[in-house]
PDB file of C-alpha atoms in Angstrom:
ATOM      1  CA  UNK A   1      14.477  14.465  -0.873  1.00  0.00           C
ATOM      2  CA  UNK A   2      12.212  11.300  -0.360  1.00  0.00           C
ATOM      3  CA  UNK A   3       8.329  11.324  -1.159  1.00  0.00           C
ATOM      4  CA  UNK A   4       5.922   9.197  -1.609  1.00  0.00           C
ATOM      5  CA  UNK A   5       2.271  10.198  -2.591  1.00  0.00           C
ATOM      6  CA  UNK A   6      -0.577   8.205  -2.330  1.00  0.00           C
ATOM      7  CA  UNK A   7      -3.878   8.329  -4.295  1.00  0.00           C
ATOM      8  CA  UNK A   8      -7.047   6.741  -5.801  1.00  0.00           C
ATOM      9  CA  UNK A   9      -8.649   6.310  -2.358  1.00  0.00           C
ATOM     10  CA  UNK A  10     -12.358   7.040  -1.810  1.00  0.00           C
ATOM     11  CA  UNK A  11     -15.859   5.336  -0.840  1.00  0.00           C
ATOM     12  CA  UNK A  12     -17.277   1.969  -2.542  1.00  0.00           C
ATOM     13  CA  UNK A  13     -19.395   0.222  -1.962  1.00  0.00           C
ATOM     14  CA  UNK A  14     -19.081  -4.042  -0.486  1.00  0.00           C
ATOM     15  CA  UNK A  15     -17.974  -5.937  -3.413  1.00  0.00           C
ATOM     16  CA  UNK A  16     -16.498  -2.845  -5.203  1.00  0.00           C
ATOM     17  CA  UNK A  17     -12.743  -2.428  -6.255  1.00  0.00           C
ATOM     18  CA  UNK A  18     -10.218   0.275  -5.939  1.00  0.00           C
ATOM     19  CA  UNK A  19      -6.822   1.047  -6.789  1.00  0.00           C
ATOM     20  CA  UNK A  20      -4.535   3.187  -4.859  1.00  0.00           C
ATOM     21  CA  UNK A  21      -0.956   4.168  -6.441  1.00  0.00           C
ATOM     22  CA  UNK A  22       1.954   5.535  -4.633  1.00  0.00           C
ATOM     23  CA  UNK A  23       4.511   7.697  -6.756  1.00  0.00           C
ATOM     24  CA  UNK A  24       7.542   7.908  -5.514  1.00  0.00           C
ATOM     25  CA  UNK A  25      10.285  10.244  -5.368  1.00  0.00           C
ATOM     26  CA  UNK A  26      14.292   9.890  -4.402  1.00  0.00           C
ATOM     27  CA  UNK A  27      14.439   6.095  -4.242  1.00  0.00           C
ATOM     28  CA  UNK A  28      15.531   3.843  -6.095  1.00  0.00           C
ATOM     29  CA  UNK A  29      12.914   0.402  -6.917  1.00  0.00           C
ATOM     30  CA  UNK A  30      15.779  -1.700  -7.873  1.00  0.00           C
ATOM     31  CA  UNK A  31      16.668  -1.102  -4.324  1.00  0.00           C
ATOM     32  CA  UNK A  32      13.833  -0.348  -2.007  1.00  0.00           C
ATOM     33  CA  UNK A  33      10.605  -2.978  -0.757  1.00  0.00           C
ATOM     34  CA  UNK A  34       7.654  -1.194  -1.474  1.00  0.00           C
ATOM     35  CA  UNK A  35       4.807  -2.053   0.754  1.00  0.00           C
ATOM     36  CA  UNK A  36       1.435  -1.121   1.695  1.00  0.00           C
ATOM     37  CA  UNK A  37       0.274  -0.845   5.746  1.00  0.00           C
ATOM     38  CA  UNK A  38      -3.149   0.575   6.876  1.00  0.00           C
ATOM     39  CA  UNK A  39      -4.333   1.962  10.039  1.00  0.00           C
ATOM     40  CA  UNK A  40      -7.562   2.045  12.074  1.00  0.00           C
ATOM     41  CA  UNK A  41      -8.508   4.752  14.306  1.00  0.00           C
ATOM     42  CA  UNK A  42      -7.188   3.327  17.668  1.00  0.00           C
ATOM     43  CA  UNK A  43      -5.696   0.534  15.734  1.00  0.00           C
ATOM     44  CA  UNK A  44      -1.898  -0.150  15.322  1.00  0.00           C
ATOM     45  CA  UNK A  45      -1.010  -0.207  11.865  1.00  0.00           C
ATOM     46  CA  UNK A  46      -1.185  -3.302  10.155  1.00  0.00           C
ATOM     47  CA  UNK A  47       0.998  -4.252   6.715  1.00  0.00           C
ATOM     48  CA  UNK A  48      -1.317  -5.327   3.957  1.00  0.00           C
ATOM     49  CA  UNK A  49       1.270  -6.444   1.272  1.00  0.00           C
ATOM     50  CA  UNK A  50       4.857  -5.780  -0.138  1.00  0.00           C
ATOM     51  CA  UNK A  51       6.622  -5.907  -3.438  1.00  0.00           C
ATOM     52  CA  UNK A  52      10.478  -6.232  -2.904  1.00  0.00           C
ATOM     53  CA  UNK A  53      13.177  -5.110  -5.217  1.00  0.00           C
ATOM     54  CA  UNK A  54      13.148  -8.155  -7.597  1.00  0.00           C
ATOM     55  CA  UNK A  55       9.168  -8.089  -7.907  1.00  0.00           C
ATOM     56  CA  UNK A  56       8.200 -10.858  -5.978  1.00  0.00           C
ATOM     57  CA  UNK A  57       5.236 -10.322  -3.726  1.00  0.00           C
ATOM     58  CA  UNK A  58       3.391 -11.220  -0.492  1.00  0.00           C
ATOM     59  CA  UNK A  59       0.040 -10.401   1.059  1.00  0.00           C
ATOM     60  CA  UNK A  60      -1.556 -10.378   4.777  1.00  0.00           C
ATOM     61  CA  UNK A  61      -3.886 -13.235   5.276  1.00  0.00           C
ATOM     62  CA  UNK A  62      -7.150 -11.004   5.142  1.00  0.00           C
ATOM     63  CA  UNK A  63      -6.478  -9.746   1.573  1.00  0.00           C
ATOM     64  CA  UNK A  64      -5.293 -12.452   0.080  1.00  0.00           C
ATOM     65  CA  UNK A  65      -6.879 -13.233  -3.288  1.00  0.00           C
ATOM     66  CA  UNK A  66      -8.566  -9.963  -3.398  1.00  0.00           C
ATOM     67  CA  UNK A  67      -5.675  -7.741  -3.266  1.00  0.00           C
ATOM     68  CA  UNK A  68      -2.702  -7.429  -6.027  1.00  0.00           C
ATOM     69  CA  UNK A  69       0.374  -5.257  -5.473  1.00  0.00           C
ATOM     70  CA  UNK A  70       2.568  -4.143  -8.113  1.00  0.00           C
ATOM     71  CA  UNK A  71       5.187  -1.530  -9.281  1.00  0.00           C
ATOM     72  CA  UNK A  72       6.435   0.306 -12.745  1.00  0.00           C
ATOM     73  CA  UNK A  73       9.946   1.425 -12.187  1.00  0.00           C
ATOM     74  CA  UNK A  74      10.379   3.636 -15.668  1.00  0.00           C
ATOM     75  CA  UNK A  75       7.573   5.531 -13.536  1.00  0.00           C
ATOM     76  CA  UNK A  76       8.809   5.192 -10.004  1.00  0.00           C
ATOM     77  CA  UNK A  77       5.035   4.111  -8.726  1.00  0.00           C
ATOM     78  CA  UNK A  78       3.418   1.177  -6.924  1.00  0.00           C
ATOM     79  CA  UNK A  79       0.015   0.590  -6.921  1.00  0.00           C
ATOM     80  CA  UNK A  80      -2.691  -1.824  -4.861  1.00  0.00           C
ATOM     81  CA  UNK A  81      -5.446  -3.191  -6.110  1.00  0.00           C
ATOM     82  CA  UNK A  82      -7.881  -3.817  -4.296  1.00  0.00           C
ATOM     83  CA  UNK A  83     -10.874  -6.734  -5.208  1.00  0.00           C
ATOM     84  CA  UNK A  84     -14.144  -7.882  -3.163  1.00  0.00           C
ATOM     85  CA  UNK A  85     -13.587  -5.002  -0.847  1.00  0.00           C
ATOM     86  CA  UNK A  86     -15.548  -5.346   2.492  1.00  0.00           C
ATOM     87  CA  UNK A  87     -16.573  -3.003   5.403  1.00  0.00           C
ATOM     88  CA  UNK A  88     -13.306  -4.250   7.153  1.00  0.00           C
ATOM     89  CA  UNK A  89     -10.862  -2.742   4.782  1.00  0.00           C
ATOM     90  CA  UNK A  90     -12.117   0.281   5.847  1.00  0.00           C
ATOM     91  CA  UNK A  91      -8.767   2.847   6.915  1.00  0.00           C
ATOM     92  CA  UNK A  92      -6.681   4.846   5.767  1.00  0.00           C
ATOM     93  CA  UNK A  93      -3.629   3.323   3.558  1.00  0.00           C
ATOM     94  CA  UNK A  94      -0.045   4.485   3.886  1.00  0.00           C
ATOM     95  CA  UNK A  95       2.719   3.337   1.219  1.00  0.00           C
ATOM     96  CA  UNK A  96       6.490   2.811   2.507  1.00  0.00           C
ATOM     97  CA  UNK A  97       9.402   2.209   0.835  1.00  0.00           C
ATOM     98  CA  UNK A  98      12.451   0.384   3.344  1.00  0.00           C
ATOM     99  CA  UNK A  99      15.790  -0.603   2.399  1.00  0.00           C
ATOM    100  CA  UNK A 100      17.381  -1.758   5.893  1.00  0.00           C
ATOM    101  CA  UNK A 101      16.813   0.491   8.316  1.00  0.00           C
ATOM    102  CA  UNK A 102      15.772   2.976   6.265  1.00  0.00           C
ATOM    103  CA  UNK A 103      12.182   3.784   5.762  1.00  0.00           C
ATOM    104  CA  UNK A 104       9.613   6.094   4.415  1.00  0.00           C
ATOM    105  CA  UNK A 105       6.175   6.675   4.606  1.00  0.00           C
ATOM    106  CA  UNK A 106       3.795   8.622   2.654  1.00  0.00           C
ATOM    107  CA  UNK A 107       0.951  10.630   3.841  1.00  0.00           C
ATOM    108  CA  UNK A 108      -1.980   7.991   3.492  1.00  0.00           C
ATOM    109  CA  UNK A 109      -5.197   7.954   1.401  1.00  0.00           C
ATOM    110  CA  UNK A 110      -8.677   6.936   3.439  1.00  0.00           C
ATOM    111  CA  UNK A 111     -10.838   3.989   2.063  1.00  0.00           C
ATOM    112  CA  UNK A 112     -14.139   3.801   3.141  1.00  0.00           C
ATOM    113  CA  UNK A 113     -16.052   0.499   2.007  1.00  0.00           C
ATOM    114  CA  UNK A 114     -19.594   1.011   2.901  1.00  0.00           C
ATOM    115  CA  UNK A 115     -23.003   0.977   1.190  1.00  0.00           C
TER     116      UNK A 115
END
């Protein structure tokens, strides 16, 4: 059985950094993309960055340079970290893994960036 769980989300303030992580269970990361989406109330959910199987990485325009994404296999977890925040990157932050067609999401963690 597949699951991922996220964590480490919570308020900060503008400016402030957080990092989420995602553990993962019943994939492989030699095999999956890992990637991070987040969603706005009324909003379509939007990808924020991905990590594919060999490690390389890509961001979204509006977090680029602020946000890093990265993975530990030996522990099965990916986490985002998150620089500079602003009021914007308030949502709530769901991890997927996809290989193909295949795809699973966890339950999502909210960030709230305010002061």
């Amino acid at each position: 059985q597949v699951q991922l769980v996220e964590s480490g989300g919570g308020l900060v303030q503008p400016g402030g950094s957080l990092r989420l992580s995602c553990a993962a269970s019943g994939i492989s990361f030699s095999t999956y993309a890992l990637n991070w989406y987040r969603q706005v109330p009324g909003k379509q959910r939007e990808w924020v960055a991905t990590i594919n199987s060999g490690g390389s990485t890509t961001f979204a325009d509006p977090v680029k340079g602020r946000f890093t994404i990265s993975k530990a296999s030996t522990e099965n977890t990916v986490w985002l970290q998150m620089n500079s925040l602003k009021p914007e990157d308030t949502a709530v932050y769901y991890c997927n893994a996809q290989w193909r067609t295949i795809v699973y999401w966890g339950q999502g963690t909210q960030v709230t960036v305010s002061s």
